[in-house]
Coordinates of C-alpha atoms in Angstrom, one line a residue:
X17 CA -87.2 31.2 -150.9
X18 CA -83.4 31.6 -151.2
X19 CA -81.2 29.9 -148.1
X20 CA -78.3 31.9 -147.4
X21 CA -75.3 30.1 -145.8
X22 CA -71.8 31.1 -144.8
X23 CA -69.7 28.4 -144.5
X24 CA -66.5 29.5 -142.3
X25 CA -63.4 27.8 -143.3
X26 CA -62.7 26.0 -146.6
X27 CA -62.2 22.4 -144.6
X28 CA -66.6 23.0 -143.6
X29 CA -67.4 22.3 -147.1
X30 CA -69.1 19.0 -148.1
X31 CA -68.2 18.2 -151.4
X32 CA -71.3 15.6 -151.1
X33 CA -73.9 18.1 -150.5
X34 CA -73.1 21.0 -153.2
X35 CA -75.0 19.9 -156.1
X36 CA -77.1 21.8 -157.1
X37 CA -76.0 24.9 -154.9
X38 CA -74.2 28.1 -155.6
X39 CA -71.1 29.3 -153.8
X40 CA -69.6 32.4 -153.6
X41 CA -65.7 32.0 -152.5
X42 CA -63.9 34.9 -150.5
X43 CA -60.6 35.4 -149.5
X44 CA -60.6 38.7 -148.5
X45 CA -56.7 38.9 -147.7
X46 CA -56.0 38.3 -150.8
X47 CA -56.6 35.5 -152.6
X48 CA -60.4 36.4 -154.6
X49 CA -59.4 40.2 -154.1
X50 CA -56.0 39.4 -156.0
X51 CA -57.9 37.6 -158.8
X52 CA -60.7 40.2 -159.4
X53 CA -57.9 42.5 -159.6
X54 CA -56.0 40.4 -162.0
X55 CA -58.9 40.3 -164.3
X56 CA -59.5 44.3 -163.9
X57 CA -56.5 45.1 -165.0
X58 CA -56.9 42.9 -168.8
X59 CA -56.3 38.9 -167.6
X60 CA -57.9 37.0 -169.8
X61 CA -58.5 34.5 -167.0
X62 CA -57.2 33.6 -163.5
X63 CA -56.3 30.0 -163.2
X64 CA -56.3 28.6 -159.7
X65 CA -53.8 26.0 -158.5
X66 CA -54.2 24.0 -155.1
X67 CA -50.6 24.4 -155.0
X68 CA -47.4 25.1 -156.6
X69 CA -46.5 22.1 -158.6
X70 CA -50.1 22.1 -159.8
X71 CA -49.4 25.4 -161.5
X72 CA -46.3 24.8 -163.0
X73 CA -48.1 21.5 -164.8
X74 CA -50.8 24.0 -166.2
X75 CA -48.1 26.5 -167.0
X76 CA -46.7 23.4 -169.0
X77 CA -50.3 22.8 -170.2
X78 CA -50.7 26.1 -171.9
X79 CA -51.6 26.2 -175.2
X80 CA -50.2 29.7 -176.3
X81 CA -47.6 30.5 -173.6
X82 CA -49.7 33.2 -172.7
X83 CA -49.5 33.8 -169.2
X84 CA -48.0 34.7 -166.0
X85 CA -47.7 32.6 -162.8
X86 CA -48.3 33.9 -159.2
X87 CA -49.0 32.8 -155.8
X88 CA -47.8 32.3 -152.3
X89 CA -47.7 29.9 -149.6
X90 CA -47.6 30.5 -146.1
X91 CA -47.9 34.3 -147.1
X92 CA -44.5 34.4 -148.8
X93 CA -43.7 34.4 -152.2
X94 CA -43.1 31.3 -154.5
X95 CA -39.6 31.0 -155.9
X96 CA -40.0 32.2 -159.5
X97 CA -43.4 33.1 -158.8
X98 CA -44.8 36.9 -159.5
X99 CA -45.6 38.3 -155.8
X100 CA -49.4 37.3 -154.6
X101 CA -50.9 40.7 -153.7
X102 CA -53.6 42.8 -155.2
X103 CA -51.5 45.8 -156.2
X104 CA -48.7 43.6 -157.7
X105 CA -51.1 42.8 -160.4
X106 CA -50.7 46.8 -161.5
X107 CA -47.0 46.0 -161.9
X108 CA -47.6 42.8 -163.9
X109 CA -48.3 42.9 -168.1
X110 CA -51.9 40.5 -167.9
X111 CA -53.2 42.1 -170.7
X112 CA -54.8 38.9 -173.2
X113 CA -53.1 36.7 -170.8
X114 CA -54.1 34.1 -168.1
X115 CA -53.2 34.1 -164.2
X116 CA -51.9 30.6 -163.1
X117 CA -52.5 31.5 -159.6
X118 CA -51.4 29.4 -156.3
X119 CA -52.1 30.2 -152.7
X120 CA -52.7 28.7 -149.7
X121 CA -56.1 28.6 -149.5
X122 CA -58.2 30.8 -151.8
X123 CA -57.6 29.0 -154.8
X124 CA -57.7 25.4 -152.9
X125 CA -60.7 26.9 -152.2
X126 CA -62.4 27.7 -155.3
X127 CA -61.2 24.3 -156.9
X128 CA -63.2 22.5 -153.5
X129 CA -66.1 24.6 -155.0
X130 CA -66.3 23.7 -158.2
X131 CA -68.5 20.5 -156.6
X132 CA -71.2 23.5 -157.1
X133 CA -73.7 24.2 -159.8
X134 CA -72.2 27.9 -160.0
X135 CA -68.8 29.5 -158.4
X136 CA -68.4 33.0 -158.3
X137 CA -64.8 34.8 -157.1
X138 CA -66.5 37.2 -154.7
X139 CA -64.8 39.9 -152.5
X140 CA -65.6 43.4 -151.6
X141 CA -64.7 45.0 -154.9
X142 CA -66.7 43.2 -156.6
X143 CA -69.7 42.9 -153.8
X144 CA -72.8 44.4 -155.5
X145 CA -72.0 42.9 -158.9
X146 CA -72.0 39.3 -158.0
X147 CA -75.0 39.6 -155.0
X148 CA -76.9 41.2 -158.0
X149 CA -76.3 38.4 -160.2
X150 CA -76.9 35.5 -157.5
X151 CA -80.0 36.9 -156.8
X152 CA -81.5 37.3 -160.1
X153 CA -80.7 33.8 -161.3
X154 CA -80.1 31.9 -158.6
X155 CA -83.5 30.1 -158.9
X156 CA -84.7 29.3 -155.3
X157 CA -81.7 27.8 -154.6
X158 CA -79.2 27.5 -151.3
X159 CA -75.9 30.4 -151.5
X160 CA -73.4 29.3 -149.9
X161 CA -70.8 31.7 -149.2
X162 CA -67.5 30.0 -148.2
X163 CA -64.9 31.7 -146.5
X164 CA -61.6 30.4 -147.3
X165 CA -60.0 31.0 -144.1
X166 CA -56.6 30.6 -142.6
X167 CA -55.2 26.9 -143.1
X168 CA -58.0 25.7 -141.3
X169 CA -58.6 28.5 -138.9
X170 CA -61.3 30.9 -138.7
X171 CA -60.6 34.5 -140.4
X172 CA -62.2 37.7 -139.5
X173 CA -61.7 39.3 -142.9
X174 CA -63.3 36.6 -144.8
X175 CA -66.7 36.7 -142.8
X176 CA -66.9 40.9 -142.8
X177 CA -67.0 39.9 -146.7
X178 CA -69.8 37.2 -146.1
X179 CA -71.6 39.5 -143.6
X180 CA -71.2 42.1 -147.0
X181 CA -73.1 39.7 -149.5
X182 CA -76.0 38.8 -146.9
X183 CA -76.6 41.9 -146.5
X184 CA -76.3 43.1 -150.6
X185 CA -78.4 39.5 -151.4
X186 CA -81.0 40.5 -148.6
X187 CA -81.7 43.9 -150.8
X188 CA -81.5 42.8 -154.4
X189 CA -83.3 39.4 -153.5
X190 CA -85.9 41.6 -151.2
X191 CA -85.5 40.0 -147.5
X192 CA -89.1 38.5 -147.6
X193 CA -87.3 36.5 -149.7
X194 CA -84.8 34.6 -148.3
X195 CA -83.7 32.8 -145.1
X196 CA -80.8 33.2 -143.2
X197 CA -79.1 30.6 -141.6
X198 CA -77.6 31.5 -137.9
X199 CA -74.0 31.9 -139.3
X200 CA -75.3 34.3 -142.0
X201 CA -77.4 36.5 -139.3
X202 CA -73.7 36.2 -137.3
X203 CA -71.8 37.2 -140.1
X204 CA -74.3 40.0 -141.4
X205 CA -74.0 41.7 -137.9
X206 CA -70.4 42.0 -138.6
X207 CA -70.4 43.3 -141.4
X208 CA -73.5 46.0 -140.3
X209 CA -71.4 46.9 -137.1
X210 CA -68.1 48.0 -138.6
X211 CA -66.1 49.8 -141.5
X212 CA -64.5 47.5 -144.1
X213 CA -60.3 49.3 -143.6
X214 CA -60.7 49.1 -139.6
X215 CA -61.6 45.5 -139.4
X216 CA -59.6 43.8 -142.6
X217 CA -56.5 45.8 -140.8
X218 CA -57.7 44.4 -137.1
X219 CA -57.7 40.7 -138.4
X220 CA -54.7 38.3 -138.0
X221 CA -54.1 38.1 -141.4
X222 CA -54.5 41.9 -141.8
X223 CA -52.0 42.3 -138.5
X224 CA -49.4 39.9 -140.5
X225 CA -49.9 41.8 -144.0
X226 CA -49.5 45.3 -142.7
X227 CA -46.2 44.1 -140.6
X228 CA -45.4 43.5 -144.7
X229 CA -45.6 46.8 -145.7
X230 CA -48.8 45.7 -147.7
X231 CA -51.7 48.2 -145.7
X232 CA -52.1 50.0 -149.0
X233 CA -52.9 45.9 -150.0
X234 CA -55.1 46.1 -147.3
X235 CA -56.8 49.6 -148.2
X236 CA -57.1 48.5 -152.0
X237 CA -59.1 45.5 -150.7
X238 CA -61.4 46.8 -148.6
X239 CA -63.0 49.1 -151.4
X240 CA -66.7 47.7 -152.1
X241 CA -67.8 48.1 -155.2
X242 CA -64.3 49.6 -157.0
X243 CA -64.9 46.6 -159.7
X244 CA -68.2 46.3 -160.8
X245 CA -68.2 42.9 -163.0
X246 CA -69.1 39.0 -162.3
X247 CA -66.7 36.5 -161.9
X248 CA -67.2 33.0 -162.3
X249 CA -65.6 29.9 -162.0
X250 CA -65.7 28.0 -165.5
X251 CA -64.1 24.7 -166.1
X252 CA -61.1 25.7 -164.0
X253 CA -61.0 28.9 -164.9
X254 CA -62.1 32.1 -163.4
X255 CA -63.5 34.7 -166.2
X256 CA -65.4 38.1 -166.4
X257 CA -68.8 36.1 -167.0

């Protein structure tokens, strides 16, 4: 029996109690969205940073030169970073290279997650591929699903995507199989009760980013399934696994 949990902000997870569990980190807007388009378009791997000076010491760290730093804090732009966004990673030459990436909290997230057994970069473009995945080899063991949220608050956008991967792990694991915990069942109504575009764009965060000319951002996001690959959290780095 698989135990499906959604944790709701980033500042919820126990470090102490992850071993041996598998986590799938979302940040809807933009954060894992961002990084699973960064790896579409050619990145060899996304690298995430807790915060800016962390990823100018990995940028130091390279060992090729090969890469491109990005990232935001506070939802603006780092000075002498590459912009944040999902569609700014079209603009962006990643082809063979690796995304030092820093923002507020999807990548502090992932790095709290790596506590885990497994890590997966989850959002909706990439929904069925990981749930598929997860289910076939997680073993019996507990999902969490971790929403990043909003420095500490809860986000809307975040637990549509969790409510997305209860409801894809309930039909690849088969839902005889697994248990639900009470935020999962909360989260999986969301998600069943309304369309991806009208409730990313309803959310704070989705309020903020369109006020930033970034709804097409928004749009991009919301499209399950548009990248159909794994990706997984790997000694610090986030690859097509």
């Amino acid at each position: 029996m698989q135990k499906i949990h959604v944790i709701a902000r980033k500042e919820d997870f126990d470090a102490a109690k992850a071993p041996g569990k598998i986590a799938v980190v979302l940040d809807i807007i933009f954060a894992t969205s961002t990084i699973i388009t960064a790896l579409q378009r050619g990145a060899r791997a996304v690298i995430p940073a807790a915060d800016q000076a962390q990823a100018l010491e990995l940028a130091t760290a390279s060992r090729d030169g090969r890469y491109v730093l990005a990232g935001e804090y506070g939802a603006e732009t780092l000075s002498g970073f590459q912009p944040y966004n999902p569609l700014a990673m079209l603009d962006l030459d990643l082809e063979g290279r690796d995304l030092i990436y820093s923002t507020t909290n999807g990548t502090v997230a992932l790095r709290a997650a790596s506590a885990c057994q497994r890590v997966y970069a989850g959002c909706l473009l990439n929904a069925s591929a990981v749930a598929r995945h997860v289910a076939q080899n997680s073993h019996d063991q507990t999902i969490l699903l971790l929403c990043s949220g909003s420095r500490g608050m809860y986000s809307l956008e975040d637990h549509y995507g969790a409510g997305c991967f209860v409801h894809l792990l309930r039909e690849y694991a088969g839902a005889e199989h697994v248990a639900l915990t009470d935020a999962a069942i909360a989260a999986l109504r969301l998600f069943e009760q309304n369309e991806a575009v009208e409730t990313l764009a309803a959310s704070r965060i989705g309020r903020r980013m369109a006020a930033k000319s970034m709804l097409p951002d928004i749009q991009h996001s919301a499209g399950i399934d548009t990248c159909p690959f794994v990706a997984e959290l790997v000694d610090g780095r986030v690859v097509r696994a």
